[in-house]
PDB file of C-alpha atoms in Angstrom:
ATOM      1  CA  UNK P   1      76.946  95.223  82.277  1.00 47.00           C
ATOM      2  CA  UNK P   2      76.847  96.050  78.584  1.00 44.00           C
ATOM      3  CA  UNK P   3      78.628  93.680  76.220  1.00 43.00           C
ATOM      4  CA  UNK P   4      80.708  95.377  73.555  1.00 41.00           C
ATOM      5  CA  UNK P   5      83.057  93.864  71.037  1.00 42.00           C
ATOM      6  CA  UNK P   6      86.681  94.851  71.338  1.00 40.00           C
ATOM      7  CA  UNK P   7      87.388  97.205  68.457  1.00 40.00           C
ATOM      8  CA  UNK P   8      90.629  97.162  66.446  1.00 37.00           C
ATOM      9  CA  UNK P   9      93.194  99.375  68.114  1.00 37.00           C
ATOM     10  CA  UNK P  10      96.668 100.676  67.349  1.00 32.00           C
ATOM     11  CA  UNK P  11      99.715  98.482  67.610  1.00 32.00           C
ATOM     12  CA  UNK P  12     100.892  98.336  71.241  1.00 33.00           C
ATOM     13  CA  UNK P  13     104.387  99.517  70.348  1.00 31.00           C
ATOM     14  CA  UNK P  14     102.889 102.653  68.818  1.00 34.00           C
ATOM     15  CA  UNK P  15     100.761 103.348  71.871  1.00 34.00           C
ATOM     16  CA  UNK P  16     103.896 103.375  74.007  1.00 36.00           C
ATOM     17  CA  UNK P  17     105.242 106.189  71.821  1.00 34.00           C
ATOM     18  CA  UNK P  18     102.451 108.754  71.929  1.00 35.00           C
ATOM     19  CA  UNK P  19     102.440 111.601  69.463  1.00 39.00           C
ATOM     20  CA  UNK P  20     104.077 114.850  70.675  1.00 39.00           C
ATOM     21  CA  UNK P  21     100.675 116.548  70.334  1.00 43.00           C
ATOM     22  CA  UNK P  22      99.532 114.805  73.498  1.00 42.00           C
ATOM     23  CA  UNK P  23     102.340 116.207  75.599  1.00 41.00           C
ATOM     24  CA  UNK P  24     102.633 119.691  77.055  1.00 47.00           C
ATOM     25  CA  UNK P  25     106.309 119.006  77.802  1.00 43.00           C
ATOM     26  CA  UNK P  26     108.876 116.563  76.351  1.00 45.00           C
ATOM     27  CA  UNK P  27     107.626 112.990  76.731  1.00 40.00           C
ATOM     28  CA  UNK P  28     110.784 111.920  78.595  1.00 40.00           C
ATOM     29  CA  UNK P  29     109.930 114.386  81.362  1.00 46.00           C
ATOM     30  CA  UNK P  30     106.735 112.535  82.324  1.00 49.00           C
ATOM     31  CA  UNK P  31     106.939 109.947  85.130  1.00 61.00           C
ATOM     32  CA  UNK P  32     110.412 111.059  86.151  1.00 67.00           C
ATOM     33  CA  UNK P  33     111.192 108.997  89.263  1.00 69.00           C
ATOM     34  CA  UNK P  34     114.863 109.831  89.566  1.00 78.00           C
ATOM     35  CA  UNK P  35     115.987 110.463  93.135  1.00 71.00           C
ATOM     36  CA  UNK P  36     116.859 114.041  94.007  1.00 72.00           C
ATOM     37  CA  UNK P  37     116.679 114.927  97.743  1.00 78.00           C
ATOM     38  CA  UNK P  38     116.806 118.612  96.845  1.00 77.00           C
ATOM     39  CA  UNK P  39     113.646 118.374  94.732  1.00 78.00           C
ATOM     40  CA  UNK P  40     110.548 118.736  96.919  1.00 78.00           C
ATOM     41  CA  UNK P  41     108.196 116.870  94.565  1.00 81.00           C
ATOM     42  CA  UNK P  42     110.591 114.020  93.767  1.00 83.00           C
ATOM     43  CA  UNK P  43     111.362 113.461  97.426  1.00 89.00           C
ATOM     44  CA  UNK P  44     107.661 113.495  98.342  1.00 87.00           C
ATOM     45  CA  UNK P  45     106.995 110.853  95.687  1.00 87.00           C
ATOM     46  CA  UNK P  46     109.928 108.682  96.762  1.00 92.00           C
ATOM     47  CA  UNK P  47     108.854 108.677 100.407  1.00 93.00           C
ATOM     48  CA  UNK P  48     105.272 107.796  99.502  1.00 93.00           C
ATOM     49  CA  UNK P  49     106.338 104.781  97.447  1.00 95.00           C
ATOM     50  CA  UNK P  50     108.742 103.613 100.133  1.00 97.00           C
ATOM     51  CA  UNK P  51     105.917 103.528 102.665  1.00 97.00           C
ATOM     52  CA  UNK P  52     103.569 101.868 100.193  1.00 98.00           C
ATOM     53  CA  UNK P  53     106.064  99.157  99.291  1.00 98.00           C
ATOM     54  CA  UNK P  54     106.848  98.506 102.941  1.00 98.00           C
ATOM     55  CA  UNK P  55     103.227  98.115 104.031  1.00 98.00           C
ATOM     56  CA  UNK P  56     101.391  96.739 100.990  1.00 98.00           C
ATOM     57  CA  UNK P  57     101.147  93.054 101.915  1.00 98.00           C
ATOM     58  CA  UNK P  58      98.603  90.351 101.178  1.00 98.00           C
ATOM     59  CA  UNK P  59      97.198  90.686 104.677  1.00 98.00           C
ATOM     60  CA  UNK P  60      96.919  94.465 104.390  1.00 98.00           C
ATOM     61  CA  UNK P  61      95.073  94.263 101.066  1.00 98.00           C
ATOM     62  CA  UNK P  62      92.628  91.661 102.385  1.00 98.00           C
ATOM     63  CA  UNK P  63      91.926  93.808 105.439  1.00 98.00           C
ATOM     64  CA  UNK P  64      91.287  96.917 103.337  1.00 98.00           C
ATOM     65  CA  UNK P  65      88.978  95.046 100.979  1.00 98.00           C
ATOM     66  CA  UNK P  66      87.013  93.724 103.941  1.00 98.00           C
ATOM     67  CA  UNK P  67      86.715  97.265 105.299  1.00 98.00           C
ATOM     68  CA  UNK P  68      85.844  99.188 102.149  1.00 98.00           C
ATOM     69  CA  UNK P  69      83.937  96.716 100.008  1.00 98.00           C
ATOM     70  CA  UNK P  70      80.988  96.681 102.372  1.00 98.00           C
ATOM     71  CA  UNK P  71      80.023  99.951 100.608  1.00 98.00           C
ATOM     72  CA  UNK P  72      78.621 101.338 103.830  1.00 98.00           C
ATOM     73  CA  UNK P  73      80.810 104.426 104.263  1.00 97.00           C
ATOM     74  CA  UNK P  74      78.724 107.118 102.561  1.00 97.00           C
ATOM     75  CA  UNK P  75      76.317 107.819  99.687  1.00 98.00           C
ATOM     76  CA  UNK P  76      76.928 110.268  96.876  1.00 98.00           C
ATOM     77  CA  UNK P  77      76.203 110.746  93.195  1.00 98.00           C
ATOM     78  CA  UNK P  78      79.100 110.333  90.792  1.00 98.00           C
ATOM     79  CA  UNK P  79      79.193 114.070  90.102  1.00 98.00           C
ATOM     80  CA  UNK P  80      79.310 114.723  93.860  1.00 98.00           C
ATOM     81  CA  UNK P  81      82.357 112.464  94.027  1.00 98.00           C
ATOM     82  CA  UNK P  82      83.968 114.119  91.001  1.00 98.00           C
ATOM     83  CA  UNK P  83      83.565 117.500  92.676  1.00 97.00           C
ATOM     84  CA  UNK P  84      85.256 116.203  95.832  1.00 95.00           C
ATOM     85  CA  UNK P  85      88.397 115.698  93.746  1.00 94.00           C
ATOM     86  CA  UNK P  86      88.742 119.470  93.897  1.00 92.00           C
ATOM     87  CA  UNK P  87      89.888 118.886  97.489  1.00 88.00           C
ATOM     88  CA  UNK P  88      92.492 116.281  96.579  1.00 84.00           C
ATOM     89  CA  UNK P  89      96.168 116.721  95.623  1.00 82.00           C
ATOM     90  CA  UNK P  90      97.960 113.521  94.567  1.00 76.00           C
ATOM     91  CA  UNK P  91     101.285 113.283  96.400  1.00 78.00           C
ATOM     92  CA  UNK P  92     102.428 110.358  94.215  1.00 74.00           C
ATOM     93  CA  UNK P  93     102.296 112.359  90.977  1.00 68.00           C
ATOM     94  CA  UNK P  94     105.624 113.778  89.775  1.00 59.00           C
ATOM     95  CA  UNK P  95     104.024 115.527  86.793  1.00 54.00           C
ATOM     96  CA  UNK P  96     101.557 118.102  88.149  1.00 54.00           C
ATOM     97  CA  UNK P  97     100.715 119.756  91.445  1.00 64.00           C
ATOM     98  CA  UNK P  98      97.063 120.801  90.993  1.00 74.00           C
ATOM     99  CA  UNK P  99      93.785 119.414  92.424  1.00 84.00           C
ATOM    100  CA  UNK P 100      92.852 116.072  90.890  1.00 86.00           C
ATOM    101  CA  UNK P 101      89.546 117.311  89.493  1.00 94.00           C
ATOM    102  CA  UNK P 102      91.513 119.191  86.835  1.00 93.00           C
ATOM    103  CA  UNK P 103      93.260 116.014  85.732  1.00 92.00           C
ATOM    104  CA  UNK P 104      89.935 114.200  85.429  1.00 95.00           C
ATOM    105  CA  UNK P 105      88.473 116.814  83.114  1.00 96.00           C
ATOM    106  CA  UNK P 106      91.741 117.155  81.151  1.00 93.00           C
ATOM    107  CA  UNK P 107      91.766 113.408  80.525  1.00 95.00           C
ATOM    108  CA  UNK P 108      88.098 113.319  79.555  1.00 97.00           C
ATOM    109  CA  UNK P 109      88.423 116.265  77.187  1.00 96.00           C
ATOM    110  CA  UNK P 110      91.513 114.765  75.551  1.00 95.00           C
ATOM    111  CA  UNK P 111      89.531 111.601  74.872  1.00 97.00           C
ATOM    112  CA  UNK P 112      86.500 113.579  73.705  1.00 97.00           C
ATOM    113  CA  UNK P 113      88.621 115.401  71.133  1.00 95.00           C
ATOM    114  CA  UNK P 114      89.965 112.167  69.645  1.00 95.00           C
ATOM    115  CA  UNK P 115      86.954 109.889  70.284  1.00 97.00           C
ATOM    116  CA  UNK P 116      83.889 112.145  70.029  1.00 97.00           C
ATOM    117  CA  UNK P 117      81.608 109.156  69.402  1.00 97.00           C
ATOM    118  CA  UNK P 118      82.604 107.217  72.539  1.00 98.00           C
ATOM    119  CA  UNK P 119      80.834 108.798  75.490  1.00 98.00           C
ATOM    120  CA  UNK P 120      81.642 105.794  77.695  1.00 98.00           C
ATOM    121  CA  UNK P 121      85.371 106.312  77.008  1.00 98.00           C
ATOM    122  CA  UNK P 122      85.116 110.013  77.867  1.00 98.00           C
ATOM    123  CA  UNK P 123      83.301 109.202  81.106  1.00 98.00           C
ATOM    124  CA  UNK P 124      85.966 106.660  82.038  1.00 98.00           C
ATOM    125  CA  UNK P 125      88.500 109.466  81.629  1.00 98.00           C
ATOM    126  CA  UNK P 126      86.547 111.765  83.906  1.00 98.00           C
ATOM    127  CA  UNK P 127      86.061 109.289  86.754  1.00 98.00           C
ATOM    128  CA  UNK P 128      89.162 107.095  86.547  1.00 97.00           C
ATOM    129  CA  UNK P 129      90.785 108.743  89.586  1.00 96.00           C
ATOM    130  CA  UNK P 130      87.649 109.348  91.669  1.00 97.00           C
ATOM    131  CA  UNK P 131      88.569 106.346  93.827  1.00 97.00           C
ATOM    132  CA  UNK P 132      91.061 108.712  95.456  1.00 95.00           C
ATOM    133  CA  UNK P 133      88.079 109.788  97.509  1.00 96.00           C
ATOM    134  CA  UNK P 134      89.428 107.059  99.829  1.00 97.00           C
ATOM    135  CA  UNK P 135      91.911 109.601 101.185  1.00 95.00           C
ATOM    136  CA  UNK P 136      89.171 112.088 102.030  1.00 94.00           C
ATOM    137  CA  UNK P 137      87.620 109.373 104.194  1.00 95.00           C
ATOM    138  CA  UNK P 138      90.745 108.410 106.096  1.00 95.00           C
ATOM    139  CA  UNK P 139      93.017 106.308 103.891  1.00 97.00           C
ATOM    140  CA  UNK P 140      96.673 107.413 103.752  1.00 96.00           C
ATOM    141  CA  UNK P 141      97.901 108.510 100.350  1.00 94.00           C
ATOM    142  CA  UNK P 142     100.208 105.498 100.033  1.00 97.00           C
ATOM    143  CA  UNK P 143      97.095 103.256 100.191  1.00 98.00           C
ATOM    144  CA  UNK P 144      95.178 105.475  97.769  1.00 96.00           C
ATOM    145  CA  UNK P 145      97.466 106.734  94.996  1.00 95.00           C
ATOM    146  CA  UNK P 146     100.448 105.600  92.954  1.00 94.00           C
ATOM    147  CA  UNK P 147     101.216 102.713  90.643  1.00 96.00           C
ATOM    148  CA  UNK P 148      99.635  99.357  91.411  1.00 98.00           C
ATOM    149  CA  UNK P 149     101.010  95.808  91.339  1.00 98.00           C
ATOM    150  CA  UNK P 150      99.868  92.319  92.359  1.00 98.00           C
ATOM    151  CA  UNK P 151     100.476  91.192  95.913  1.00 98.00           C
ATOM    152  CA  UNK P 152     101.046  87.528  96.712  1.00 98.00           C
ATOM    153  CA  UNK P 153     103.808  86.994  94.148  1.00 98.00           C
ATOM    154  CA  UNK P 154     107.276  88.334  93.363  1.00 98.00           C
ATOM    155  CA  UNK P 155     107.323  92.044  92.550  1.00 98.00           C
ATOM    156  CA  UNK P 156     107.919  92.776  88.872  1.00 98.00           C
ATOM    157  CA  UNK P 157     111.256  94.295  87.838  1.00 97.00           C
ATOM    158  CA  UNK P 158     109.649  97.474  86.424  1.00 96.00           C
ATOM    159  CA  UNK P 159     107.805  98.436  89.641  1.00 97.00           C
ATOM    160  CA  UNK P 160     108.820 101.983  90.579  1.00 94.00           C
ATOM    161  CA  UNK P 161     111.761 101.984  93.057  1.00 94.00           C
ATOM    162  CA  UNK P 162     111.701  98.163  92.924  1.00 95.00           C
ATOM    163  CA  UNK P 163     115.299  97.711  94.073  1.00 95.00           C
ATOM    164  CA  UNK P 164     115.235 100.018  97.087  1.00 95.00           C
ATOM    165  CA  UNK P 165     111.734 100.184  98.560  1.00 97.00           C
ATOM    166  CA  UNK P 166     110.615  96.626  99.396  1.00 98.00           C
ATOM    167  CA  UNK P 167     113.340  95.618 101.854  1.00 97.00           C
ATOM    168  CA  UNK P 168     111.063  95.798 104.905  1.00 98.00           C
ATOM    169  CA  UNK P 169     107.985  94.219 103.314  1.00 98.00           C
ATOM    170  CA  UNK P 170     107.488  90.831 105.048  1.00 98.00           C
ATOM    171  CA  UNK P 171     105.951  89.234 101.949  1.00 98.00           C
ATOM    172  CA  UNK P 172     109.411  89.329 100.395  1.00 98.00           C
ATOM    173  CA  UNK P 173     110.463  86.589 102.827  1.00 97.00           C
ATOM    174  CA  UNK P 174     107.314  84.501 102.467  1.00 98.00           C
ATOM    175  CA  UNK P 175     107.943  81.031 100.955  1.00 98.00           C
ATOM    176  CA  UNK P 176     105.027  81.415  98.505  1.00 98.00           C
ATOM    177  CA  UNK P 177     104.529  85.134  98.019  1.00 98.00           C
ATOM    178  CA  UNK P 178     108.197  85.664  97.116  1.00 98.00           C
ATOM    179  CA  UNK P 179     108.065  83.325  94.092  1.00 98.00           C
ATOM    180  CA  UNK P 180     107.295  84.217  90.475  1.00 98.00           C
ATOM    181  CA  UNK P 181     103.754  82.833  90.472  1.00 98.00           C
ATOM    182  CA  UNK P 182     103.205  83.130  94.198  1.00 98.00           C
ATOM    183  CA  UNK P 183      99.670  82.183  95.173  1.00 98.00           C
ATOM    184  CA  UNK P 184      98.483  82.218  91.542  1.00 98.00           C
ATOM    185  CA  UNK P 185      98.302  79.676  88.732  1.00 98.00           C
ATOM    186  CA  UNK P 186      99.886  80.371  85.329  1.00 98.00           C
ATOM    187  CA  UNK P 187      97.628  82.538  83.154  1.00 98.00           C
ATOM    188  CA  UNK P 188      94.981  82.690  85.871  1.00 98.00           C
ATOM    189  CA  UNK P 189      93.767  86.057  84.585  1.00 98.00           C
ATOM    190  CA  UNK P 190      94.047  89.508  86.119  1.00 98.00           C
ATOM    191  CA  UNK P 191      90.466  89.237  87.396  1.00 97.00           C
ATOM    192  CA  UNK P 192      91.766  86.530  89.763  1.00 98.00           C
ATOM    193  CA  UNK P 193      94.816  88.469  90.937  1.00 98.00           C
ATOM    194  CA  UNK P 194      94.845  90.386  94.234  1.00 98.00           C
ATOM    195  CA  UNK P 195      96.035  93.876  93.317  1.00 98.00           C
ATOM    196  CA  UNK P 196      97.621  96.335  95.703  1.00 98.00           C
ATOM    197  CA  UNK P 197      94.956  98.407  97.420  1.00 98.00           C
ATOM    198  CA  UNK P 198      94.241 101.855  96.044  1.00 98.00           C
ATOM    199  CA  UNK P 199      91.954 104.046  93.999  1.00 97.00           C
ATOM    200  CA  UNK P 200      91.918 101.865  90.861  1.00 98.00           C
ATOM    201  CA  UNK P 201      90.536  98.768  92.544  1.00 98.00           C
ATOM    202  CA  UNK P 202      88.181 100.734  94.770  1.00 98.00           C
ATOM    203  CA  UNK P 203      86.641 102.682  91.872  1.00 98.00           C
ATOM    204  CA  UNK P 204      86.208  99.485  89.862  1.00 98.00           C
ATOM    205  CA  UNK P 205      84.480  97.761  92.775  1.00 98.00           C
ATOM    206  CA  UNK P 206      82.210 100.768  93.396  1.00 98.00           C
ATOM    207  CA  UNK P 207      81.115 100.697  89.762  1.00 98.00           C
ATOM    208  CA  UNK P 208      80.415  96.986  89.806  1.00 98.00           C
ATOM    209  CA  UNK P 209      78.537  97.204  93.107  1.00 98.00           C
ATOM    210  CA  UNK P 210      76.353 100.034  91.807  1.00 98.00           C
ATOM    211  CA  UNK P 211      75.628  98.138  88.559  1.00 98.00           C
ATOM    212  CA  UNK P 212      77.169 100.521  86.052  1.00 98.00           C
ATOM    213  CA  UNK P 213      76.440  99.884  82.396  1.00 98.00           C
ATOM    214  CA  UNK P 214      79.900 101.048  81.321  1.00 98.00           C
ATOM    215  CA  UNK P 215      81.373  98.461  78.941  1.00 98.00           C
ATOM    216  CA  UNK P 216      84.109  96.092  80.026  1.00 98.00           C
ATOM    217  CA  UNK P 217      86.756  98.059  78.130  1.00 98.00           C
ATOM    218  CA  UNK P 218      86.038 101.049  80.401  1.00 98.00           C
ATOM    219  CA  UNK P 219      86.180  98.897  83.529  1.00 98.00           C
ATOM    220  CA  UNK P 220      89.588  97.524  82.512  1.00 98.00           C
ATOM    221  CA  UNK P 221      90.839 101.079  81.974  1.00 98.00           C
ATOM    222  CA  UNK P 222      89.651 102.157  85.398  1.00 98.00           C
ATOM    223  CA  UNK P 223      90.838  99.043  87.230  1.00 98.00           C
ATOM    224  CA  UNK P 224      94.296  98.847  85.682  1.00 98.00           C
ATOM    225  CA  UNK P 225      95.270 102.346  84.555  1.00 97.00           C
ATOM    226  CA  UNK P 226      97.831 102.606  87.365  1.00 96.00           C
ATOM    227  CA  UNK P 227      99.188  99.098  86.706  1.00 98.00           C
ATOM    228  CA  UNK P 228     102.212 100.511  84.865  1.00 95.00           C
ATOM    229  CA  UNK P 229     104.384  97.444  85.488  1.00 97.00           C
ATOM    230  CA  UNK P 230     101.919  95.546  83.278  1.00 98.00           C
ATOM    231  CA  UNK P 231     100.711  97.938  80.625  1.00 96.00           C
ATOM    232  CA  UNK P 232     103.976  99.819  80.138  1.00 93.00           C
ATOM    233  CA  UNK P 233     106.644  97.614  81.741  1.00 95.00           C
ATOM    234  CA  UNK P 234     105.560  94.306  80.219  1.00 97.00           C
ATOM    235  CA  UNK P 235     105.669  92.494  83.575  1.00 98.00           C
ATOM    236  CA  UNK P 236     103.156  89.913  84.844  1.00 98.00           C
ATOM    237  CA  UNK P 237     102.272  88.578  81.392  1.00 98.00           C
ATOM    238  CA  UNK P 238     102.638  85.073  82.858  1.00 98.00           C
ATOM    239  CA  UNK P 239      99.429  85.760  84.828  1.00 98.00           C
ATOM    240  CA  UNK P 240      97.418  87.096  81.862  1.00 98.00           C
ATOM    241  CA  UNK P 241      94.795  85.411  79.732  1.00 98.00           C
ATOM    242  CA  UNK P 242      94.193  86.148  76.056  1.00 98.00           C
ATOM    243  CA  UNK P 243      91.341  88.411  77.157  1.00 98.00           C
ATOM    244  CA  UNK P 244      93.735  90.444  79.320  1.00 98.00           C
ATOM    245  CA  UNK P 245      96.112  90.819  76.383  1.00 97.00           C
ATOM    246  CA  UNK P 246      93.309  92.082  74.151  1.00 97.00           C
ATOM    247  CA  UNK P 247      92.127  94.535  76.785  1.00 98.00           C
ATOM    248  CA  UNK P 248      95.718  95.748  77.212  1.00 98.00           C
ATOM    249  CA  UNK P 249      95.338  97.684  73.964  1.00 96.00           C
ATOM    250  CA  UNK P 250      92.427  99.637  75.438  1.00 97.00           C
ATOM    251  CA  UNK P 251      94.330 100.358  78.658  1.00 97.00           C
ATOM    252  CA  UNK P 252      97.240 101.668  76.587  1.00 96.00           C
ATOM    253  CA  UNK P 253      94.923 103.789  74.459  1.00 96.00           C
ATOM    254  CA  UNK P 254      93.534 105.253  77.692  1.00 96.00           C
ATOM    255  CA  UNK P 255      97.008 105.787  79.128  1.00 93.00           C
ATOM    256  CA  UNK P 256      98.111 108.307  76.539  1.00 91.00           C
ATOM    257  CA  UNK P 257      95.267 110.616  77.577  1.00 94.00           C
ATOM    258  CA  UNK P 258      95.696 109.923  81.298  1.00 88.00           C
ATOM    259  CA  UNK P 259      99.399 110.732  81.180  1.00 80.00           C
ATOM    260  CA  UNK P 260     100.001 113.196  78.383  1.00 63.00           C
ATOM    261  CA  UNK P 261      97.102 115.592  78.955  1.00 66.00           C
ATOM    262  CA  UNK P 262      98.526 116.555  82.353  1.00 56.00           C
ATOM    263  CA  UNK P 263      99.345 120.217  82.682  1.00 62.00           C
ATOM    264  CA  UNK P 264      99.018 122.939  85.294  1.00 62.00           C
ATOM    265  CA  UNK P 265      98.407 125.523  82.556  1.00 65.00           C
ATOM    266  CA  UNK P 266      95.216 126.263  80.607  1.00 76.00           C
ATOM    267  CA  UNK P 267      93.078 124.481  83.183  1.00 86.00           C
ATOM    268  CA  UNK P 268      89.610 123.364  82.041  1.00 90.00           C
ATOM    269  CA  UNK P 269      86.457 125.316  82.832  1.00 95.00           C
ATOM    270  CA  UNK P 270      84.884 122.705  85.088  1.00 96.00           C
ATOM    271  CA  UNK P 271      81.549 124.448  85.521  1.00 97.00           C
ATOM    272  CA  UNK P 272      81.092 124.844  81.777  1.00 98.00           C
ATOM    273  CA  UNK P 273      81.851 121.165  81.165  1.00 98.00           C
ATOM    274  CA  UNK P 274      79.698 119.677  83.924  1.00 98.00           C
ATOM    275  CA  UNK P 275      76.376 119.579  82.021  1.00 98.00           C
ATOM    276  CA  UNK P 276      77.887 117.510  79.199  1.00 98.00           C
ATOM    277  CA  UNK P 277      79.408 114.979  81.585  1.00 98.00           C
ATOM    278  CA  UNK P 278      76.323 114.880  83.788  1.00 98.00           C
ATOM    279  CA  UNK P 279      74.436 113.493  80.789  1.00 98.00           C
ATOM    280  CA  UNK P 280      76.999 110.700  80.462  1.00 98.00           C
ATOM    281  CA  UNK P 281      76.757 109.967  84.175  1.00 98.00           C
ATOM    282  CA  UNK P 282      72.967 109.795  83.900  1.00 98.00           C
ATOM    283  CA  UNK P 283      73.366 107.285  81.092  1.00 98.00           C
ATOM    284  CA  UNK P 284      75.930 104.965  82.649  1.00 98.00           C
ATOM    285  CA  UNK P 285      76.049 105.562  86.451  1.00 98.00           C
ATOM    286  CA  UNK P 286      72.800 107.300  87.453  1.00 98.00           C
ATOM    287  CA  UNK P 287      71.480 108.194  90.871  1.00 98.00           C
ATOM    288  CA  UNK P 288      72.926 108.090  94.363  1.00 98.00           C
ATOM    289  CA  UNK P 289      75.677 105.504  94.740  1.00 98.00           C
ATOM    290  CA  UNK P 290      76.828 103.440  97.713  1.00 98.00           C
ATOM    291  CA  UNK P 291      80.493 103.965  98.550  1.00 98.00           C
TER     292      UNK P 291
END
């Protein structure tokens, strides 16, 4: 893996208040998780998180890792996998209702506009959600999409639907898993934390297994971009190292493109953009990959 120095970034408080130019609608309308049974999208999202928070236990995560991290399910190039996102609609997303491939290219192009010299950053934007290919190979959406959180310790207060969705999760009654630190030591580092199973962790593990040369900043973005309780809610800092806190700035820089480039209007011309991104794939994640 390439070693790159962490570059100076914006103040974290500024990154949490992205410029209006990034948003195609008022910022307060993104990630709207208010409950409204009459709203088809909101109710779909609420039900998905309720099932996720009921079933996402330590045992479940360990079983899924044992199943998927053998990397024996299929082989495909990264562009093949990107193209498969044209078949995927994220049921956890309250912001847009278009195939996920559009979001990947929107994110990448937003980064490219602001960071034209960072091809690795652009590529991270393109592929950050490709782990959702899990659903196309049998995983339910609640074990593929949505915000992530550590299992094996008390759920953070900013987890979406925290107060209403975990009642039937058995880990909430576990003598260790229900405590603040749970099965972890203070400041053990996020690399030593068992995250809820989904597309973030799977994509990160696929990249590591296939020996990507993407820098560590990109891998943090991909692994933790859905970890909103950490990077936007401020939870779980008691598990972080100084390295995690430094990398948090990169995850936040990524987040403003991931979140605020979402739109179902003016969709990107995928075919026209593919040759540019294929060159980046050839540089950082070449060849046929094991998934």
